[in-house]
Coordinates of C-alpha atoms in Angstrom, one line a residue:
M1 CA -43.1 -5.6 15.0
Q2 CA -43.8 -9.2 15.7
Q3 CA -43.5 -11.3 18.8
Y4 CA -41.3 -14.4 19.2
F5 CA -41.9 -16.4 22.3
V6 CA -39.5 -18.4 24.3
A7 CA -41.0 -20.6 26.9
Q8 CA -40.3 -18.9 30.9
H9 CA -38.3 -15.9 29.1
A10 CA -39.3 -12.2 27.2
P11 CA -40.3 -12.4 23.8
S12 CA -38.4 -11.6 20.8
L13 CA -39.3 -8.2 18.9
L14 CA -38.8 -9.3 15.1
P15 CA -39.5 -7.5 11.9
D16 CA -43.0 -7.9 10.7
G17 CA -43.8 -9.5 6.7
K18 CA -41.3 -12.1 7.4
Q19 CA -41.5 -15.9 8.9
W20 CA -38.6 -16.3 11.3
K21 CA -36.8 -19.3 12.6
L22 CA -34.1 -19.2 15.6
A23 CA -31.1 -20.4 14.6
W24 CA -28.8 -19.9 17.9
A25 CA -29.2 -18.6 21.3
D26 CA -28.0 -18.2 24.9
E27 CA -30.8 -17.6 27.9
F28 CA -27.9 -17.9 30.1
D29 CA -29.9 -20.3 32.5
G30 CA -28.0 -21.9 34.9
F31 CA -24.7 -21.0 37.0
E32 CA -22.0 -21.2 34.5
L33 CA -20.7 -19.5 31.3
D34 CA -21.7 -21.7 28.5
R35 CA -18.0 -22.2 27.1
S36 CA -19.4 -23.9 24.0
K37 CA -21.0 -20.7 22.9
W38 CA -18.7 -18.1 24.4
D39 CA -14.8 -17.3 24.9
F40 CA -12.8 -14.5 26.6
R41 CA -11.5 -12.1 24.0
L42 CA -8.1 -10.5 25.7
H43 CA -6.1 -9.3 23.2
L44 CA -6.8 -6.3 20.9
M45 CA -4.3 -5.3 17.4
H46 CA -1.2 -7.9 18.9
E47 CA -1.5 -6.6 22.7
R48 CA -2.9 -8.1 25.4
H49 CA -5.2 -6.0 26.5
P50 CA -4.7 -4.6 30.2
T51 CA -8.2 -4.7 31.4
F52 CA -10.1 -7.5 29.3
S53 CA -10.2 -10.3 31.6
T54 CA -11.8 -13.6 32.5
E55 CA -13.0 -12.3 35.9
G56 CA -16.2 -10.6 36.2
V57 CA -18.4 -13.1 34.5
E58 CA -21.1 -14.0 37.0
L59 CA -24.3 -16.1 36.2
P60 CA -26.5 -15.9 39.2
G61 CA -29.5 -17.9 38.6
D62 CA -31.8 -15.2 37.0
S63 CA -31.4 -16.3 33.5
C64 CA -29.1 -13.8 32.8
V65 CA -25.1 -13.2 32.5
H66 CA -24.0 -10.1 34.6
L67 CA -20.6 -8.6 33.1
N68 CA -19.4 -7.3 36.4
L69 CA -16.4 -4.2 36.5
V70 CA -14.1 -5.4 39.0
E71 CA -11.0 -3.3 40.6
K72 CA -7.8 -4.4 42.1
D73 CA -5.1 -2.3 43.6
G74 CA -6.5 0.8 41.9
Q75 CA -6.9 -0.9 38.8
Y76 CA -9.8 -1.8 36.8
Y77 CA -11.1 -4.9 34.7
S78 CA -14.0 -6.3 33.1
P79 CA -14.9 -9.1 30.6
H80 CA -15.3 -9.2 26.8
L81 CA -17.7 -12.5 25.3
Q82 CA -17.4 -13.5 21.8
T83 CA -18.3 -16.6 19.7
G84 CA -15.6 -16.3 17.6
Y85 CA -12.0 -14.5 16.8
N86 CA -10.5 -11.8 14.9
F87 CA -7.3 -13.1 13.1
M88 CA -5.5 -9.8 14.1
D89 CA -6.1 -9.5 17.8
E90 CA -3.6 -12.3 19.2
A91 CA 0.2 -11.8 18.2
P92 CA 2.0 -15.2 16.7
A93 CA 3.6 -17.2 19.5
N94 CA 6.3 -18.1 17.0
G95 CA 5.8 -16.5 13.7
R96 CA 9.6 -16.8 12.2
Y97 CA 9.9 -17.8 8.9
G98 CA 13.3 -17.9 7.8
K99 CA 14.5 -14.2 8.5
F100 CA 11.1 -13.1 8.0
T101 CA 7.6 -12.8 10.4
W102 CA 4.3 -14.3 9.5
P103 CA 2.2 -11.7 11.4
I104 CA -0.9 -13.7 12.0
A105 CA -0.9 -16.1 15.2
E106 CA -2.6 -20.0 15.1
F107 CA -6.1 -19.8 14.1
K108 CA -8.6 -20.9 16.7
Q109 CA -11.9 -22.9 16.3
H110 CA -14.8 -20.4 16.1
K111 CA -17.7 -21.0 18.8
F112 CA -20.1 -19.6 16.3
L113 CA -20.3 -17.8 13.0
H114 CA -23.5 -16.7 10.8
R115 CA -24.2 -14.6 7.8
Y116 CA -27.6 -12.5 7.5
G117 CA -30.8 -12.8 9.8
Y118 CA -31.8 -10.9 12.6
Y119 CA -29.9 -10.4 15.7
E120 CA -31.1 -9.3 19.5
C121 CA -29.5 -8.8 22.6
R122 CA -32.0 -7.8 25.4
C123 CA -29.9 -6.2 28.1
Q124 CA -29.8 -3.6 31.2
L125 CA -26.8 -1.1 30.7
Q126 CA -24.1 -0.4 33.7
K127 CA -25.0 2.7 35.9
Q128 CA -21.6 3.9 36.6
P129 CA -19.5 6.2 34.6
G130 CA -15.8 5.1 33.4
W131 CA -16.6 2.1 31.1
W132 CA -18.7 0.8 28.7
S133 CA -20.9 -2.1 27.0
A134 CA -21.8 -2.8 23.4
F135 CA -23.2 -5.8 21.7
W136 CA -21.8 -6.1 18.0
L137 CA -20.9 -8.2 15.4
Q138 CA -17.4 -8.8 14.0
S139 CA -15.6 -10.2 11.0
P140 CA -13.1 -12.5 11.9
I141 CA -11.0 -11.5 8.7
I142 CA -12.2 -7.6 8.9
G143 CA -9.6 -5.6 6.8
C144 CA -7.8 -8.3 4.7
C145 CA -8.7 -6.8 1.5
P146 CA -10.7 -3.4 0.7
D147 CA -14.2 -5.1 -0.4
P148 CA -16.6 -5.2 2.7
A149 CA -18.1 -7.7 1.1
I150 CA -15.4 -10.8 1.5
A151 CA -13.6 -8.5 4.4
G152 CA -16.7 -8.1 6.5
V153 CA -17.8 -5.2 8.3
E154 CA -17.8 -4.3 12.2
V155 CA -21.5 -3.9 13.2
D156 CA -22.0 -2.0 16.5
V157 CA -25.5 -2.6 17.1
M158 CA -25.6 -0.9 20.8
E159 CA -23.1 1.2 22.6
S160 CA -23.3 3.0 25.7
F161 CA -20.4 4.8 26.8
R162 CA -22.3 6.7 29.3
P163 CA -24.7 5.7 31.9
G164 CA -28.3 5.3 30.3
W165 CA -27.2 6.8 26.9
V166 CA -26.9 4.7 23.7
T167 CA -24.9 6.0 21.0
Q168 CA -26.3 5.6 17.5
P169 CA -25.3 2.5 15.6
M170 CA -22.3 2.1 13.5
L171 CA -20.6 0.3 10.8
H172 CA -16.8 0.3 10.5
W173 CA -14.8 -1.5 7.2
G174 CA -11.7 -1.3 5.9
G175 CA -9.7 -2.4 8.7
Y176 CA -8.5 0.0 11.4
G177 CA -5.7 1.8 9.7
A178 CA -5.5 4.3 6.5
D179 CA -8.3 2.4 4.7
H180 CA -10.8 2.7 7.7
K181 CA -14.1 3.8 7.0
D182 CA -17.4 3.9 8.7
E183 CA -21.1 4.9 8.6
P184 CA -23.3 6.0 11.4
V185 CA -27.2 5.5 11.1
R186 CA -28.4 8.7 12.8
E187 CA -26.7 12.4 12.9
P188 CA -23.9 12.9 15.3
G189 CA -25.1 13.7 18.7
S190 CA -28.2 12.2 18.7
D191 CA -27.8 9.7 21.8
V192 CA -30.9 7.9 22.9
F193 CA -31.7 7.7 26.8
F194 CA -33.2 4.4 28.1
D195 CA -34.2 3.7 31.9
D196 CA -32.5 1.2 34.1
G197 CA -34.5 -1.3 32.8
F198 CA -33.9 -4.3 30.3
H199 CA -34.1 -3.1 26.6
A200 CA -33.9 -4.8 23.3
F201 CA -31.3 -4.3 20.5
G202 CA -31.2 -5.9 17.4
V203 CA -30.3 -5.6 13.8
L204 CA -31.7 -6.9 10.7
W205 CA -28.5 -8.1 8.6
E206 CA -29.9 -8.6 5.0
P207 CA -27.6 -8.6 1.4
D208 CA -28.4 -5.3 0.6
G209 CA -27.9 -3.4 4.4
Y210 CA -28.6 -3.1 7.9
T211 CA -31.8 -2.2 9.6
F212 CA -31.4 -1.2 13.2
Y213 CA -34.1 -1.4 16.1
Y214 CA -34.5 -0.2 19.9
D215 CA -37.2 -2.2 21.9
G216 CA -38.8 -2.9 18.1
I217 CA -38.7 0.4 16.7
Q218 CA -36.4 1.1 13.9
T219 CA -34.0 3.8 14.3
G220 CA -32.1 5.6 11.9
H221 CA -31.6 4.8 8.1
K222 CA -31.1 1.6 6.8
A223 CA -27.1 1.4 6.5
C224 CA -26.0 0.0 2.7
R225 CA -22.8 1.7 1.9
A226 CA -20.8 -1.5 3.2
V227 CA -22.7 -4.7 3.5
S228 CA -20.8 -8.0 4.9
H229 CA -21.4 -11.1 2.8
T230 CA -19.2 -13.3 5.1
D231 CA -19.7 -15.2 8.2
Q232 CA -19.4 -13.2 11.6
F233 CA -19.3 -13.5 15.1
I234 CA -21.0 -11.9 17.9
L235 CA -19.6 -9.9 21.0
I236 CA -21.3 -8.5 24.1
S237 CA -18.8 -6.6 25.6
T238 CA -17.4 -3.9 28.4
E239 CA -14.6 -1.9 28.3
C240 CA -12.7 0.3 31.0
Q241 CA -11.9 3.7 29.8
G242 CA -8.5 5.0 30.0
Y243 CA -6.6 2.0 28.9
R244 CA -6.4 2.9 25.4
T245 CA -4.0 5.7 25.5
G246 CA -2.2 4.8 28.9
D247 CA -2.2 2.8 31.8
Q248 CA -4.2 4.1 34.3
P249 CA -8.2 4.5 34.5
S250 CA -10.0 7.3 33.4
E251 CA -10.8 10.0 36.2
A252 CA -14.3 9.0 35.6
L253 CA -13.6 5.4 36.1
K254 CA -11.6 5.9 39.3
K255 CA -14.8 7.9 40.9
V256 CA -17.3 4.6 40.1
V257 CA -19.1 3.0 43.2
L258 CA -19.2 -0.6 42.7
P259 CA -20.5 -3.3 42.3
D260 CA -21.8 -2.2 38.8
A261 CA -22.8 -4.8 35.8
F262 CA -23.8 -4.8 32.0
V263 CA -26.6 -7.4 32.6
V264 CA -27.6 -9.5 29.3
D265 CA -30.7 -11.5 29.5
H266 CA -30.3 -13.3 26.1
V267 CA -28.9 -13.2 22.9
R268 CA -30.6 -14.5 20.0
V269 CA -30.1 -14.8 16.4
F270 CA -32.8 -15.7 13.7
D271 CA -32.9 -16.7 10.0
M272 CA -35.8 -15.6 7.4
L273 CA -37.6 -18.8 6.0

């Protein structure tokens, strides 16, 4: 891997044998979230998610964004940041068309979409159980047709479902119903443990597949079963466990000791020259 230096910030680790140009980045300098780059994800599959929140985002001046776990009256909340929007997340405010219903909400203007290149997030994982963190790419129109080249692919670069552990990167395509398909890049159960420092997670997205890296080292095989050839957006997200199947936190989440945060130092996107 080769280093790409950014003044007064940690360098990026990029694949060798290529020339790179920085296409987009957020170093999280200052004290406020750059809303020209990020918005809050609040909905999931036409439903207002009970724990996705606009609260919990903190930029304390350390050139990082802290995605904090928040507790109120026994319920838990955490932020979910994105640079674009999925067309099936929100339900339409008024989708009536005569006696029929149009199932898609009004489109929003994306903050940042991109295709191919290297995507890197340097972050520090959460320390408490009961909630998880992720760095991933998503298509605005995933599942709109059977062809993932057109409809796009969910690219899970990093997911941490328990403190210190990162599960294998995954691809998902075909939507999230009967046509859903996926591809892991390592064997199931091959989670990797990381200490509580900062670590870099990246993916090289090429027209013929995806290659994933942890701290500059390739993990798993190159994923080639489905490749998106459409522009996609970035998410740095957290989610509280228990609320996808009910309205109460999981038993693990009830035992957390606050404060706790998923801390992101930077997100960078590079193009190959």
